[in-house]
Short mmCIF file of C-alpha atoms (C1' of nucleotides) in Angstrom, two decimals:
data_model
loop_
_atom_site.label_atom_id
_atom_site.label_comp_id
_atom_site.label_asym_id
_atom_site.label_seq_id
_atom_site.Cartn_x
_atom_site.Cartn_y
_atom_site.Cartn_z
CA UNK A 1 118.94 99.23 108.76
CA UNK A 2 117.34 97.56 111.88
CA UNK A 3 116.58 93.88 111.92
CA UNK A 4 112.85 93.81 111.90
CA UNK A 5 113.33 96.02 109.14
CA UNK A 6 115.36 93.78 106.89
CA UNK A 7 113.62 90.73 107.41
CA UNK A 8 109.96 92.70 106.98
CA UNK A 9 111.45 93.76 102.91
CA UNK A 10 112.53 90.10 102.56
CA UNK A 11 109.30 88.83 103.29
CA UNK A 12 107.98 91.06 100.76
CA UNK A 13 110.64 90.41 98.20
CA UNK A 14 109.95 86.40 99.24
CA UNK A 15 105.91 86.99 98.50
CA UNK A 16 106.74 89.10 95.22
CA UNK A 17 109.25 86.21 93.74
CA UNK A 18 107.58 83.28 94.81
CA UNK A 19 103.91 85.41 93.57
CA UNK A 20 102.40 84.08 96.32
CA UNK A 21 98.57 85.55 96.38
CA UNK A 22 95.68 85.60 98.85
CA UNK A 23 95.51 82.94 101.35
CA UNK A 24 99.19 81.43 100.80
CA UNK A 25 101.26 80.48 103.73
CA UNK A 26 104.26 81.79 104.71
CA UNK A 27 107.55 79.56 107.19
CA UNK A 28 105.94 79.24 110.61
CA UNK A 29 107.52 81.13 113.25
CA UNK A 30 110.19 78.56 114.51
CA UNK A 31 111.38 78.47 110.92
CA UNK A 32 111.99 82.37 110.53
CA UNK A 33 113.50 82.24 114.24
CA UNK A 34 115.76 80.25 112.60
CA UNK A 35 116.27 81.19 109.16
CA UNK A 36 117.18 84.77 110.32
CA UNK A 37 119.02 83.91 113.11
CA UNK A 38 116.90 86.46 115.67
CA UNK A 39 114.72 85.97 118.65
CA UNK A 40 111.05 85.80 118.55
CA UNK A 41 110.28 89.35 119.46
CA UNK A 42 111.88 90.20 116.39
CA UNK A 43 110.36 88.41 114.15
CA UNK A 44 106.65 89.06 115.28
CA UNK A 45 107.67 92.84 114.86
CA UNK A 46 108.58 92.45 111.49
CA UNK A 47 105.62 90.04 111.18
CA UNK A 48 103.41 92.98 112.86
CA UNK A 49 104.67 96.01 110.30
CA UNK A 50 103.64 93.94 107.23
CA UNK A 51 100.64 92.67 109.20
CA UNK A 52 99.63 96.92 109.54
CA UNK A 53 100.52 97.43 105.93
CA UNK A 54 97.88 94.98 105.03
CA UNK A 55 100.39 92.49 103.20
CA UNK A 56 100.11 89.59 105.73
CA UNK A 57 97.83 87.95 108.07
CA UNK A 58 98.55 86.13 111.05
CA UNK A 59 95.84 83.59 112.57
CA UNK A 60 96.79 82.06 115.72
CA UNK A 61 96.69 77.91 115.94
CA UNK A 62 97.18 78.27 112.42
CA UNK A 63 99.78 80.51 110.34
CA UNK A 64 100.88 83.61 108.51
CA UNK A 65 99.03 83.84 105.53
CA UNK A 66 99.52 86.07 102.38
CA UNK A 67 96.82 88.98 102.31
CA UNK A 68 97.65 90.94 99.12
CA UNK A 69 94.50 91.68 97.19
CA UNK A 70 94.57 93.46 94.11
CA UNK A 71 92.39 94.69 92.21
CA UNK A 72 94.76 96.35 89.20
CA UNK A 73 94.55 100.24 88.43
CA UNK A 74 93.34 101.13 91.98
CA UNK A 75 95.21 103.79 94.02
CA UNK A 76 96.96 103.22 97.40
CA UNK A 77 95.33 105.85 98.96
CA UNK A 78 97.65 106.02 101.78
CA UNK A 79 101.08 105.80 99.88
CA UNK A 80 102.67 108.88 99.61
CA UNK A 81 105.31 106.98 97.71
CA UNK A 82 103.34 109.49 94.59
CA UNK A 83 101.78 106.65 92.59
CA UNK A 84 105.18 104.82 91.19
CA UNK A 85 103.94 101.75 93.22
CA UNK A 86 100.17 101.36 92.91
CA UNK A 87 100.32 102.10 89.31
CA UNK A 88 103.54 100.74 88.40
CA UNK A 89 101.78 99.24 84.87
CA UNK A 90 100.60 102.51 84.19
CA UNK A 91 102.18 105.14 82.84
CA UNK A 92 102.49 108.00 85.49
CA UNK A 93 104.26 111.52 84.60
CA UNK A 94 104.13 114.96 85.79
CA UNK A 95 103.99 118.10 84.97
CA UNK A 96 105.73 120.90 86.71
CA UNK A 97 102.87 124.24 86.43
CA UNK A 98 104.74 126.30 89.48
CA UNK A 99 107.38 126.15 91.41
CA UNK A 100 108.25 129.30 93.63
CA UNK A 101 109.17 130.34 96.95
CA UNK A 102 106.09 132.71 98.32
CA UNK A 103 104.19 133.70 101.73
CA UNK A 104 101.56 130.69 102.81
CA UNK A 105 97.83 131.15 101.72
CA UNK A 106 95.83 131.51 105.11
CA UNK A 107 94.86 128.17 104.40
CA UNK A 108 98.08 126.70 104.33
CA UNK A 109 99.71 128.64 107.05
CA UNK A 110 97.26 127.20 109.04
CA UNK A 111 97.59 124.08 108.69
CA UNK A 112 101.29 124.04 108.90
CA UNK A 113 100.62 125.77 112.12
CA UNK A 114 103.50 128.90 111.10
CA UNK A 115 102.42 132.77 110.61
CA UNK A 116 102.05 134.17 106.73
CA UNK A 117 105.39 135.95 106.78
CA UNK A 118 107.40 132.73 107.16
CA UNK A 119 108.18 131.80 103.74
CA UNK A 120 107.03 127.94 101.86
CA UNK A 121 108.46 126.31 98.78
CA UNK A 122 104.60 126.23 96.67
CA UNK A 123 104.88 123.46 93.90
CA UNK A 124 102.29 122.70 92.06
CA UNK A 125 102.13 119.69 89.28
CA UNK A 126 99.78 117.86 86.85
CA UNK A 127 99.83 113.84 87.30
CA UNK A 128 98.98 112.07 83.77
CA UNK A 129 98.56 108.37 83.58
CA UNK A 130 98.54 107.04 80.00
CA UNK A 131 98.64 111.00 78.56
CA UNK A 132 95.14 111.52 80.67
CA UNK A 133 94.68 113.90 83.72
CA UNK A 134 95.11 112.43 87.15
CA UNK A 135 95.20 115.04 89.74
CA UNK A 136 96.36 118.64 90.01
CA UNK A 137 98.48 118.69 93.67
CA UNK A 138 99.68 121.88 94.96
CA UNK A 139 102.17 121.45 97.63
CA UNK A 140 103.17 124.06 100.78
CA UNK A 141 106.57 122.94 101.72
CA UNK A 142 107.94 125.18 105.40
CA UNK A 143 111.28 126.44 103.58
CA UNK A 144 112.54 126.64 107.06
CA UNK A 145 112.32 122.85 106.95
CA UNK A 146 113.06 121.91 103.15
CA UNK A 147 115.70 125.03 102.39
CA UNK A 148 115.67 123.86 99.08
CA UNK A 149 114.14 122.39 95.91
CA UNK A 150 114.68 122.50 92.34
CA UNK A 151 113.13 121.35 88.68
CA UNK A 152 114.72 118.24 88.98
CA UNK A 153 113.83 116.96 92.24
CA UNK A 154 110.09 117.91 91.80
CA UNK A 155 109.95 116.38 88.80
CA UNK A 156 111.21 113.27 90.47
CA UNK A 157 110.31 112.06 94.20
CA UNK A 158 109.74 114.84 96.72
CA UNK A 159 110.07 112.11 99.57
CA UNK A 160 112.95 110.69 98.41
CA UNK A 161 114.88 113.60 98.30
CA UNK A 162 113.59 114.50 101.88
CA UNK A 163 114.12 111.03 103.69
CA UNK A 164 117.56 110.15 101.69
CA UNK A 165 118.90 113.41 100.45
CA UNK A 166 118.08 115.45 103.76
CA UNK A 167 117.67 112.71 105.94
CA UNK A 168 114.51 114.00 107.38
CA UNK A 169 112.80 111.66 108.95
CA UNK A 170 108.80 111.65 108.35
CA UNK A 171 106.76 110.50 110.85
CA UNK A 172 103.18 110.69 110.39
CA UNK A 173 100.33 112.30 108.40
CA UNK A 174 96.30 113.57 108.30
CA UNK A 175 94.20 112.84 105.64
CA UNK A 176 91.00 114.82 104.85
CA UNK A 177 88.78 114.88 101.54
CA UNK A 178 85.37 115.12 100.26
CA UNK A 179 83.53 115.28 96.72
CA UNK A 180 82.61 118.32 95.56
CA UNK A 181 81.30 119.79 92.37
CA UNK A 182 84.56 121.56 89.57
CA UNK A 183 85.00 124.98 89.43
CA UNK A 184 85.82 125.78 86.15
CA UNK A 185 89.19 126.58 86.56
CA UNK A 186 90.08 122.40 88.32
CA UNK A 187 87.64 121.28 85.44
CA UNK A 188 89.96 122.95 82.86
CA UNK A 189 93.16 121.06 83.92
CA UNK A 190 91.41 117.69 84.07
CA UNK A 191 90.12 117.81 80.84
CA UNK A 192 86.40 117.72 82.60
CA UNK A 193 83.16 120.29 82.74
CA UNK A 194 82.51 122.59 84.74
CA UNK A 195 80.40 121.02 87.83
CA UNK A 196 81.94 117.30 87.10
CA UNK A 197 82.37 115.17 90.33
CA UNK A 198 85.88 115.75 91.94
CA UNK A 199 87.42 114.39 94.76
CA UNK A 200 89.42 116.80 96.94
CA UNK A 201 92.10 115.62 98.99
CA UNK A 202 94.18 117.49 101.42
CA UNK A 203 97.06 115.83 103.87
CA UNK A 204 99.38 117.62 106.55
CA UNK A 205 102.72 115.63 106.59
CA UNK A 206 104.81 115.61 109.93
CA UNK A 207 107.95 114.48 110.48
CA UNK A 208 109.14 112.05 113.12
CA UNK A 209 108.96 114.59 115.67
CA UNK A 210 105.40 115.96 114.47
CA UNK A 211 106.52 119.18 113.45
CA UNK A 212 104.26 119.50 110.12
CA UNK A 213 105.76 120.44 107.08
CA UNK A 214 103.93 119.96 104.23
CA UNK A 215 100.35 121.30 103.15
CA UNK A 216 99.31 119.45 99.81
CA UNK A 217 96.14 119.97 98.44
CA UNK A 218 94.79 117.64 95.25
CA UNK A 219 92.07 117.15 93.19
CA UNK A 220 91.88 113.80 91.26
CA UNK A 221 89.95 113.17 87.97
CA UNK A 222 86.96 111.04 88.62
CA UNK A 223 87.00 109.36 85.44
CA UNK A 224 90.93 107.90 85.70
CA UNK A 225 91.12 107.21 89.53
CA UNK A 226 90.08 104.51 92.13
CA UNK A 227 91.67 104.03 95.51
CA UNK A 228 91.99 101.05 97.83
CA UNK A 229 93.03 100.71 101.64
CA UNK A 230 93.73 97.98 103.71
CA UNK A 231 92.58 98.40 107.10
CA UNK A 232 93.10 96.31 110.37
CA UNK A 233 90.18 96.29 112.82
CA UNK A 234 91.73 97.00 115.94
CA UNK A 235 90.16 98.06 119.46
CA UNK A 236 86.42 97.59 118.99
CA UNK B 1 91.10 91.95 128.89
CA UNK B 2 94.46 92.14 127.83
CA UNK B 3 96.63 93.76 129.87
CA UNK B 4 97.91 96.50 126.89
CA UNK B 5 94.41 96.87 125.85
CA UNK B 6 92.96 98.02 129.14
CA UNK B 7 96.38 100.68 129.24
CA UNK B 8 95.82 101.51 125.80
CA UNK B 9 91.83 102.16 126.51
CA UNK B 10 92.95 103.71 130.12
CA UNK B 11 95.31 106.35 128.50
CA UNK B 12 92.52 107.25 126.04
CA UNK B 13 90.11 107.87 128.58
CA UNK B 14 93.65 109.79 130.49
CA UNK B 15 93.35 111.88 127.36
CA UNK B 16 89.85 112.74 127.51
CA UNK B 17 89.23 113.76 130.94
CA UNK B 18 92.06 115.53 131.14
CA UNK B 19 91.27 117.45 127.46
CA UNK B 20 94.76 116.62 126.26
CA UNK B 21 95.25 118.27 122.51
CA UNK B 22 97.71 117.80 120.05
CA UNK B 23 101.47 118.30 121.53
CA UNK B 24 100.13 117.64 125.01
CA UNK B 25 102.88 115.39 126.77
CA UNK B 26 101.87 111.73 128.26
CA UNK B 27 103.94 110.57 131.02
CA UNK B 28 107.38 109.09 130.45
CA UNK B 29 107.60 105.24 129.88
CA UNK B 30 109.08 104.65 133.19
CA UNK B 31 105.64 106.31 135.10
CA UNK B 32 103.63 104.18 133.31
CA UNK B 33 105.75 101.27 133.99
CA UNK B 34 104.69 101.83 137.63
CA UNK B 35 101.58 103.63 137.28
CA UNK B 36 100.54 99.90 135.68
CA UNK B 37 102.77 97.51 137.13
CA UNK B 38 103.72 96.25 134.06
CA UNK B 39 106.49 95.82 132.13
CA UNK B 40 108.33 98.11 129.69
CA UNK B 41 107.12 95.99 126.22
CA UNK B 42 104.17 95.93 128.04
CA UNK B 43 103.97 99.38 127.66
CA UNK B 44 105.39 99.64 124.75
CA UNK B 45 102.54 97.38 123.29
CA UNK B 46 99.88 99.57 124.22
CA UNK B 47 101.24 103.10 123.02
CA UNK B 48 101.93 101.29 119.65
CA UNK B 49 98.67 100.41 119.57
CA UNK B 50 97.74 104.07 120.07
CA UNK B 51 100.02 104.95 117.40
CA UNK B 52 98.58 103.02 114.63
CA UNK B 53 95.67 104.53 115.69
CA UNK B 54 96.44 107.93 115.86
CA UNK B 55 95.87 108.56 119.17
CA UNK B 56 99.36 109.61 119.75
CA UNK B 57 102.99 109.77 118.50
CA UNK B 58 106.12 109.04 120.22
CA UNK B 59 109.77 111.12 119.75
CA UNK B 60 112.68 109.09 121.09
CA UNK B 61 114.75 111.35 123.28
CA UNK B 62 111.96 113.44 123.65
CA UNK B 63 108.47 112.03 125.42
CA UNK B 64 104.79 110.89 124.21
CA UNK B 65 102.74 113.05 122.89
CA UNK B 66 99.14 113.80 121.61
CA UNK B 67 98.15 113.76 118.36
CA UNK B 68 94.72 114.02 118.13
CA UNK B 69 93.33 115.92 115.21
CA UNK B 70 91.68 119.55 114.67
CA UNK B 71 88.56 119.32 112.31
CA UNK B 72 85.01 118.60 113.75
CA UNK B 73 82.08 117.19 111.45
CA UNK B 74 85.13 114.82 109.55
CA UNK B 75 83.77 110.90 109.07
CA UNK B 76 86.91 108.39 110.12
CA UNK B 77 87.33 106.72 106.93
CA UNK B 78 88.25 103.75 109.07
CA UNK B 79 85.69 103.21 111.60
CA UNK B 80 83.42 100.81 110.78
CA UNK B 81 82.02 101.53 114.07
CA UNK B 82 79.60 103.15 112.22
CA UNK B 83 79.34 106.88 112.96
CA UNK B 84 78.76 106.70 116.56
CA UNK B 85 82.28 107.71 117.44
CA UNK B 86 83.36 110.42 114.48
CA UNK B 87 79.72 112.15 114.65
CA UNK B 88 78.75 111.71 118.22
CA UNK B 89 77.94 115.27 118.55
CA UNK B 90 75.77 115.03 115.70
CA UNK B 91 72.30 113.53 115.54
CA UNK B 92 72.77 110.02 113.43
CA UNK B 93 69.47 107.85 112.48
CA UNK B 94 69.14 104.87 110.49
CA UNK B 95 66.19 103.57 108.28
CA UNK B 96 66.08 100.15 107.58
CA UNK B 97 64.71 99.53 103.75
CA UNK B 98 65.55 95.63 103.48
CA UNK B 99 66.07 92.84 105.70
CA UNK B 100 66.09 89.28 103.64
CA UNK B 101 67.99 85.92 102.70
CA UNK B 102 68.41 86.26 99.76
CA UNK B 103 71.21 84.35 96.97
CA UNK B 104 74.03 87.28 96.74
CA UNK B 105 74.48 88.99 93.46
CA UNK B 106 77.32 87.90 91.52
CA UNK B 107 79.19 90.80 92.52
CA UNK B 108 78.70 89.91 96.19
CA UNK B 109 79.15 86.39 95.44
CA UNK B 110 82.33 87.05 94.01
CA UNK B 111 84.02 89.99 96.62
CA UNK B 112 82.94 87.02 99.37
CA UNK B 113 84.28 84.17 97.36
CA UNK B 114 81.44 82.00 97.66
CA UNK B 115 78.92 80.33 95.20
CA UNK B 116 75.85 82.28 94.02
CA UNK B 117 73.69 79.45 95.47
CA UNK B 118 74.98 79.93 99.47
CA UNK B 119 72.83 82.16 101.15
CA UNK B 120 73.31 85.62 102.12
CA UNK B 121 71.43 88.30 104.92
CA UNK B 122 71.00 91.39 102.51
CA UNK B 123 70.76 94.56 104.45
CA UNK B 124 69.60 97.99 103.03
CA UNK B 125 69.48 101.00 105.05
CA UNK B 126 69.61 104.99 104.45
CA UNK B 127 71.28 106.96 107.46
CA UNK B 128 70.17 110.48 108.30
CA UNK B 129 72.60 112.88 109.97
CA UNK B 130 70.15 116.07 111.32
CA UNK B 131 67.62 114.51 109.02
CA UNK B 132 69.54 115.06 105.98
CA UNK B 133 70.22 111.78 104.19
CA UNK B 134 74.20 110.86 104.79
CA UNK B 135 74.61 107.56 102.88
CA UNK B 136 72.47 104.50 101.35
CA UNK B 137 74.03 100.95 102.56
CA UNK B 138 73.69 97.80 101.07
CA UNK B 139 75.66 94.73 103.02
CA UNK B 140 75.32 91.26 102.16
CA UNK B 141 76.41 89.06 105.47
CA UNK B 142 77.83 85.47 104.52
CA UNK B 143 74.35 83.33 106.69
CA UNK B 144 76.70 80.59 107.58
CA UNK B 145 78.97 83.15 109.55
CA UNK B 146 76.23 85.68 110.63
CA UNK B 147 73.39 82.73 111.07
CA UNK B 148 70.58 85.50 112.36
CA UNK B 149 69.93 89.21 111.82
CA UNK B 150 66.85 91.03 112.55
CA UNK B 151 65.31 93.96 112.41
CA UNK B 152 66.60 95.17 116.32
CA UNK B 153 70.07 94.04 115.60
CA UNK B 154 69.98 95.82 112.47
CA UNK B 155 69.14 99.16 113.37
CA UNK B 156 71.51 98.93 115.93
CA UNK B 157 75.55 98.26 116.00
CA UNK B 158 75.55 95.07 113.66
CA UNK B 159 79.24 94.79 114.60
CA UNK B 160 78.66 95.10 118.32
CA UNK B 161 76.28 92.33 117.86
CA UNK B 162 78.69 90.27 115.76
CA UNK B 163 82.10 90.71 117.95
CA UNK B 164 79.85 90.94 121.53
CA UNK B 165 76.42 88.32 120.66
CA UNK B 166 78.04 85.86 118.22
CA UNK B 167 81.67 86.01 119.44
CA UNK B 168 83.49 86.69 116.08
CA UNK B 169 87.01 88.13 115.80
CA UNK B 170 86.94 90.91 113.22
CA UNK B 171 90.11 91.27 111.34
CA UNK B 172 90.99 92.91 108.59
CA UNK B 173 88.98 94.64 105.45
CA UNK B 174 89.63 95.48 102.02
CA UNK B 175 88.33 99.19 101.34
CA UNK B 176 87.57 100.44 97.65
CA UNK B 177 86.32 103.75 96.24
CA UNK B 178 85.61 105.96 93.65
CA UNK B 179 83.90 109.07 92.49
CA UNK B 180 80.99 109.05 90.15
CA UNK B 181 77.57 110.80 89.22
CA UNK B 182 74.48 109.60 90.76
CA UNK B 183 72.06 107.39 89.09
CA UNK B 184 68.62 109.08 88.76
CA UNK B 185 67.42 106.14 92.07
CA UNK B 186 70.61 106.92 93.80
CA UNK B 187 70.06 110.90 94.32
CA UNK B 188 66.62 109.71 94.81
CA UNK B 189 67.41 107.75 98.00
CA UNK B 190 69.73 110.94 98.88
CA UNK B 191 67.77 113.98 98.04
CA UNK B 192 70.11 115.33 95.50
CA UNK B 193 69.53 115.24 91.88
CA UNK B 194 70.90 112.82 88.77
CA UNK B 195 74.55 113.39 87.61
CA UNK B 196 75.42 114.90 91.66
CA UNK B 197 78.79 113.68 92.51
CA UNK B 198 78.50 111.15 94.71
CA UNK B 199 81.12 108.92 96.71
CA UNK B 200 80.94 105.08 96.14
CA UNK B 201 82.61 102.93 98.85
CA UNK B 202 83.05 99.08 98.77
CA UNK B 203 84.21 97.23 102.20
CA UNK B 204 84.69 93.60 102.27
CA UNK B 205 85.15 92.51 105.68
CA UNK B 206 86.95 89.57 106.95
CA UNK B 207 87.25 87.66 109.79
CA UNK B 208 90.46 86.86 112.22
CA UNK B 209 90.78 83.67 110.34
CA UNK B 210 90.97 85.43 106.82
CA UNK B 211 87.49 84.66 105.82
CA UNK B 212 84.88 87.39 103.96
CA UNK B 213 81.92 87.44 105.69
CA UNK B 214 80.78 91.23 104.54
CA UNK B 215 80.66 93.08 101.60
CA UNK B 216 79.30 96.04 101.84
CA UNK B 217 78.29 99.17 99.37
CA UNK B 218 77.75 102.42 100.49
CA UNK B 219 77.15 105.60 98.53
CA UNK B 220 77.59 109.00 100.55
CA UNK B 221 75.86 112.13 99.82
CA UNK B 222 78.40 114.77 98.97
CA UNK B 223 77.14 117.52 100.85
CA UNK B 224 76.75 115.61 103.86
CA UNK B 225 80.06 113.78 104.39
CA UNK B 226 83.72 114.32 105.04
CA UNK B 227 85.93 112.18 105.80
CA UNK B 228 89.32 111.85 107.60
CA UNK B 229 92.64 108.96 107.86
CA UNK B 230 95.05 109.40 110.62
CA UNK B 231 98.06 107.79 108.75
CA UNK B 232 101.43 106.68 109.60
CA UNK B 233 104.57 106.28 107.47
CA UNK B 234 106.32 103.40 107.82
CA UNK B 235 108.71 101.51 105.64
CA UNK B 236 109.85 103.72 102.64
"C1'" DC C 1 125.59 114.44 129.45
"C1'" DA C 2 121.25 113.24 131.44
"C1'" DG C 3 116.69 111.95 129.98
"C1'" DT C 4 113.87 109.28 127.14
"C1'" DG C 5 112.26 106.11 123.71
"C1'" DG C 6 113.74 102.01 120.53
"C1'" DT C 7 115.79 97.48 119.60
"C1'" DC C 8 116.74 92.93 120.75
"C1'" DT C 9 117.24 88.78 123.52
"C1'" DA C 10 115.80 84.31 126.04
"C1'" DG C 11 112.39 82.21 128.00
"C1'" DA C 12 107.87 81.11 130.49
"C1'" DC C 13 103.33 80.54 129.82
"C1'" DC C 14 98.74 81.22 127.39
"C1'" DA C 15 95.03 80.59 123.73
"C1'" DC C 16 93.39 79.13 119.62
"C1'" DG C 17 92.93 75.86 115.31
"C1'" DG C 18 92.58 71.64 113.47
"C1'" DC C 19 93.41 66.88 113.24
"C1'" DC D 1 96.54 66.63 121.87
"C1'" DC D 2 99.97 68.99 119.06
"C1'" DG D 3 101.26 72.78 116.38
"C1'" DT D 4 101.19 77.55 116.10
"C1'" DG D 5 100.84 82.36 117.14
"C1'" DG D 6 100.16 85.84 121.25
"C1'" DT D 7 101.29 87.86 125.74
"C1'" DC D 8 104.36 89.22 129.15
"C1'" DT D 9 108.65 89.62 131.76
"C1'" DA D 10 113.49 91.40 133.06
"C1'" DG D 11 117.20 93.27 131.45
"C1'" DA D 12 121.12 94.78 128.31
"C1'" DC D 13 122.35 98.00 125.20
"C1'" DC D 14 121.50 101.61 121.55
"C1'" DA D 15 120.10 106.28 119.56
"C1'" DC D 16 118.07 110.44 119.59
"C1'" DT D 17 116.68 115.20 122.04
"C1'" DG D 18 117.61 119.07 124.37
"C1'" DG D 19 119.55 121.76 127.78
#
DNA sequence: CAGTGGTCTAGACCACGGC
DNA sequence: CCGTGGTCTAGACCACTGG
């Protein structure tokens, strides 16, 4: 594990057990220079990953504050970490509906960028929280990247398996979604009617070296989920 | 100017005139050492930047690359440059419905963490996309941070104004949202009818120094509006 | 194994906040 | 004015990609 790395997950763990909230300061520079033993450049890297995650603030002439926010049951809508951390009070489980090896939709081929005869892992699952219906995902997985997945490790964390069981290393992803009106079909496995709001998310995952790999394709329950994101305003 | 913000805004600009696409290759790190007479973090700086943003990704061993994305008519989620940049090809207008001090609602009051007594700009405004109603906007601007709005500066870029007239260093914002049906006044405002879907945002925006000085609440028309994140995985 | 990006250092100097 | 974070440099060394 690099440096930066280290030190950025012991700032968190240093926010989570001292529960410092909005506005709290953190050690001044100097201090973390010296209490990790590393140059400066180091630290403000570390300092600038939690900075883009939207757990700290820095304000020069003045500190590193704590930025945090939370308001509870809403949905990190950029964690693909599934929802263990954003709902970690709520009760989150899944059921397996499909799991299969077939030929890409047109859709999915697409965006995966491959041709219909190459073959895709499809998974598709129904997120509960509390015994209610979150979201129905269906997943496009290139086989020729993920050669294999079972019950178990569905039923568990997809990433995890990738990043620590095949050491793939993912790099970066597109979001796209809109609201839309249920067919009857989406309406049936969230427990909704038939032209109910929905929200319809779809994301292209890449690894490191922006090969894409995985098409997934959700619908969330309008009644059981709220999302958040913590943006940084960059270049104006 | 910064030195890795003008090479971060050049290679942009590199990237439009030359139509670079997804997978396109940037020059190595060593060119644009030279090409900019800087130095390698220097660099380094400025592609990150582009990184976080999307622009581009980088594959060690390999080069720089493009990133880009592939759908037209998609809002950036992120932008609170209004819909200038995301929609340019599109025809966006703005009617302004409210422009007063007023005392902020509680809700305000309490998303900008001031006292229901402290005075507030309240700004409503409906924007048309082709004509077709795209959103309804209520902000409420903190009046000792934003001391003067009016009706120019409002139908205009109010952030322009802010960063570029009154010198203020955006930084971060808090972004929160939902799904819901319309209100029978809502679809009203958006030409759809009572119990439409509709997609309720909340934005509070703060300032370098960590302050709130907007909260804003926008509801989007569902058959208007798509949106898009360009996100990157970081930590696990 | 050559090419290319990533990490890390030590240090100079700059810019902003707040007393 | 002092304390604090931000920018930038030059250079050493590491780690991954792809022929």
């Amino acid at each position: 594990m690099l440096k930066y790395q280290k030190i950025a997950m012991d700032l968190e763990d240093y926010i989570e057990d001292n529960s410092l909230v909005r506005g709290d300061k953190l050690p001044i520079l100097d201090d973390l220079m010296k209490e990790f033993e590393v140059s400066k450049s180091t630290i403000t890297k570390a300092l600038e990953i939690l900075e883009v995650k939207g757990t700290i603030y820095q304000v020069r002439g003045s500190g590193i504050f704590v930025r945090g926010h939370r308001r509870k049951g809403y949905i990190n809508l950029l964690s693909n970490q599934g929802f263990r951390q954003s709902l970690r009070e709520f009760k989150v489980t899944s059921d397996l509906l499909e799991l299969a090896v077939i030929n890409p939709t047109k859709e999915a081929a697409h965006n995966l960028s491959i041709e219909m005869d190459e073959e895709v892992y499809y998974v598709k699952r129904l997120r509960k929280i509390q015994g209610q219906p979150l979201c129905v995902e269906e997943s496009y997985f290139k086989k020729s990247v993920v050669a294999y997945l079972n019950e178990q490790i569905v039923s568990e964390s997809i990433f995890k398996y990738l990043s620590e069981g095949l050491n793939l290393k993912i790099g970066f992803s597109d979001l796209f979604f809109h609201v839309g009106k249920l067919k009857k079909e989406e309406a049936e496995y969230l427990d909704l009617k038939e032209n109910d709001p929905g929200l319809y998310k779809e994301t292209i995952f890449h690894l490191a070296n922006g090969e894409a790999f995985d098409f997934s394709k959700i619908i969330y329950n309008y009644e059981q989920s709220q999302f958040y994101i913590q943006a940084n305003n960059y270049l104006p």
